[in-house]
C-alpha angles and dihedrals in degrees: 000000000000122000109212095180094075092250121152116242131199120202130210117191117223138189129304096287096030121102131217120291114214127185119206123211121201122174092341094304126115114235130192121308115251114212119196118199132175091258107037147349118249135177118232118199118243118260114279095019126113113266125226089240094063097252119151119266116275095022112130097202105053121172110343091213091057097043117101115260119262098027120105128203092254092050091048091049092049092051092050091051089050089051092052091048090051090050091049091050091052090052090050092049091049090051091048092051090049091051092049091049090050092050091050091050090051091050091050090049091049093050090047091052091048092051091049091049091049092048090048091052090049091052091049091050092049090048090051092049091047092050091048092050091048091050092050092047091049093050091047093050092047090051091050092048090050089050091050092050091049091049092048092049091049092050096044098072090049091054092047091050093048096043098072090049092056104034105022129239119338121244095227136037116269116246116257121259095247090053092051091049090050092051091049092051090049090052092049090049092050090048090054091050091054092049097267092138100066098167091115096039117109128354118314113230128199090247091054091048092051095044094047100258133307092315093071125227114357123221120247124245091253091054091051091051092049091050092050091048091052091048091050092049091047091050091051091050096247118143113258112229120183117220113252113240112208111212135191105238119200111214122189125200091280128015136179115246094236091050090051090052091050092051090051092043089232131133114271091225091058091051092048090048090052091050091050090052086056089054098257113128099202137145129223092263096055125095127238130195125255095256093056091045089052091056091050093048092050091047091056091048100249132129118251126218114193113215134173138193091258090065088086087077092059088091087071095076123187099229118199106225120229113245090231090060095052119108132185116270133191116267120252109230122193120199112212137169146105123320116276094014092119104259097142092038089055091051090047089055090052093045096036088232138125106230096144092059090062095053120092112250091007092275127113112249099166133057110245131200121202139166120218131189112205127215090259091059097254115140117218130184113212130197115197114201129193119255099207116115092242093063098068094126091052091055090047091054091048091054093048097056098038135096099200131024121210108203108205114203123177111236091217096045103037124194116355134179096271089047089059090046091051090052090053092050092050092049092047091052092047096228126142119258135219118195114219110193100205133193091039088154093067116106091231093051114134110175092172090061090053091052091048094050091048088061089068089063095046094256106135114185126208092254086065095045094268134127100244114099117230127193128187108223141167121207091197100052097026093237114160097006093120091050089050092052090048090052090051092049091049093050091047090051090053091050093051094213113204138164140175110248094184099076141071110300124254124184147150128251108239096179138353133197142168109242118200096223102029103035122221110004126186127194103220129188107208110222103173134018126358124294110216135188109269096027116142112225144171122217119181109306092342134075136188150147121261104254096170141352120215122190127215092273093056096253121133117242132188097222142007124211131201117315092013117129114214139164111243121210124191105065122142091220143002111279126213118263108257096033118137119242117216127181115225133188104244138026091236091060092049093049093047093050092047092050092049092050092047092051092045092051091047092052091047092052091047092050092048093050096047121088113241098216138017091249091056090048092052092046092050091050090049092050092048091055091060095044124074117213132211107206118205139170120222126202119177138177097242135025095243093055092048090050092049092049092050091050090050091050091052090058093055115093144040138222092305105041137020140173118245119197105213094188138350130187148146126266139036122334108264137194090260090060090051091051092051091047092050093050093051099034092239131144120236118236113203116195111196090333134097136211119254121240097265091047091051092050092048092048091052092049095047097038096242114160117229119189125190125209136178099179121057092215091066094047094051092046093050094048090047090052091049091049090049088058089064092059116101113246118258113246113218123185121217116194109221103173155339130228132187124222109234100172140001120224131189113225122189111245093010107057126216115000122193118222102216141182116214102229100176137016120341137311115224128191093222096049128098121252139205125199112222122195115182087347091302120120107243100169140005122197145098136295120262094194140003115193136174108199102322098328126097108233135186097224143001122209128222118291096027130108124236144162121248132187124187124228109252094344130099106164097109127139137188112270094034117130123226116212113205121202143159128221119225124194114218119195112235127218133199117250 
């Protein structure tokens, strides 16, 4: 039912045959209940009201003859109860809304009162600051006025004493000092009455309070005295000479003339005049070198201090530790050797870990740092280096930061190329060496052969009356591990390793990577001092603040002492492996040092890439024309791996083709890398990294090839194969036959045709030919026709006669010899 009077209705749903009960509200009063059924529409009186049928008030049933058909007393009673419950709910909701509105109003009032109280406190604070500034300004002005009065009183007797000498005796007596003072006070008082003292006039600002009022900066008492002394000397006719102030002038490598004059506190015109006397026609905006500036500074009588941009690194001081502060530290042991000789497996046996299982291909491709505590209580720090040929720089870094080198040699494989390289690194670093002859449990093990071959490289073990310790071990069975640890402890005891933990930390970056969740992460081996959480440091071209320290077991620590390897979080960029970490005092110092190093490295790279002379530039362009390049982009998981891959790529190529690494970095492959690869037509090589979703989509759209690798062998082999495809194929000639010209015929439409006899091999129509006359090559070309009798044939074997005609050549004679050969293209490969 529709209600066209704008009245609100409330419905109560009944049984299957019941209709809808709607209650109308008009001006806050409840009217009759309207019941809609499927058959008809009836009006039911409200509860408590007299019914049309004559029933008593409050009775639900009423007169049965007047009640609508199909509705029982129970149904009517139920509907009326539902109507009352709905009305009660509406009253409750109205009360609830009123309470919520009241609470919101109270909250708004409370916030308004808090804001007013805060604003009142702010006004009171500003008023207090203003009053304080006014008081300070007043006291300062009173002190200056008192100083002026004292100076005037001190100068007055001198003027009175000097006046009779210059002008003669006065005609009248001079007023007494008390009378003059009284007159001065009267004048000051009158000035105040006219508004002369304007300290309270207007509104005092912070700028006025800091500059000493509206009059600006006031002169000091010493300045007033100097001014009065100069005025007195000028009045007496004496020459006024200003006292020369000698200054310490800091002069960088280049300095602008005006800046030099400002630092000396001299007039710019005087400095320019002095330079012109020296024969340098310069203006105040031009720069001069440090040597010229030194001559100018000495000429003006000042002291020069030569400074340079590198002075910013002076804050990193190399402090000599006191011997009393030194404490024993664990030795740093580096495990080196050839690939697949069991270095990591040996370290796993010592640590009771499984590092090798986590490396792709079962070979170590990262430098690892671990700390081990032996059963005897001795703490050792181990560095595990890769043995592959591409990781030379990693092994070199490991040898530079270590105290002891363990040279692992397989008993069944003996000395190999990377073993020799490890020996060279250890000798260059000047660290002692311990030879561990591994895989002693193999049937083909021959430790005596290993000792004999080490003699060729000047490594004499103790078993052969030398000084180098050697231990036979097995990483599988654990044989000889205790003897190896005892040998390390003995060597460390001989070295007497000590460090001062109570100083600013200094360490070396073993490895660095860009972690997706943690940002730039550097594995640092602390060498001196103690690295603590919150320290500000600079490392290479990067700087940062230690946000967290993680040890080799993955646990977070608050500090790391000497010989402790930790992962450092909090860098602003990824440093280079091998950089030195130094802790500084302030963040500004760290940022300044990092910026200087970055600019210096940038200038060095620019200078290295630029040709020195025009001839060198032309020669380089000429060489580049003859050499084909294979451009690639390299992204790796850690800095050391990226560096090793780039070094391996530089070794691929020859005089005709080479590999050029356009860009290499650490971290996931991004959209920027894809854009650079598309612009240069280069593939992207990802080593233990993947491209993010946007980079993959962009690469698919632009057709950029992305290859993923987990073993460096595969990457090097694929790049070498791709570079080999740029090589031009080698042309090889194979002689297949000779034929002799017996007679020459002229054929209409064809030209001269040679009647030949194949004397050796075979003559083919598709082969190349050379015409020899007296064993001298007269012509080289191809055959136009090859006929036997009147038929065109593909080939003629030895001993048969045939007719041959050359393409675009007719100078043939009887007795000439035709050499027949085929060219074969052979694909070349890089070594």
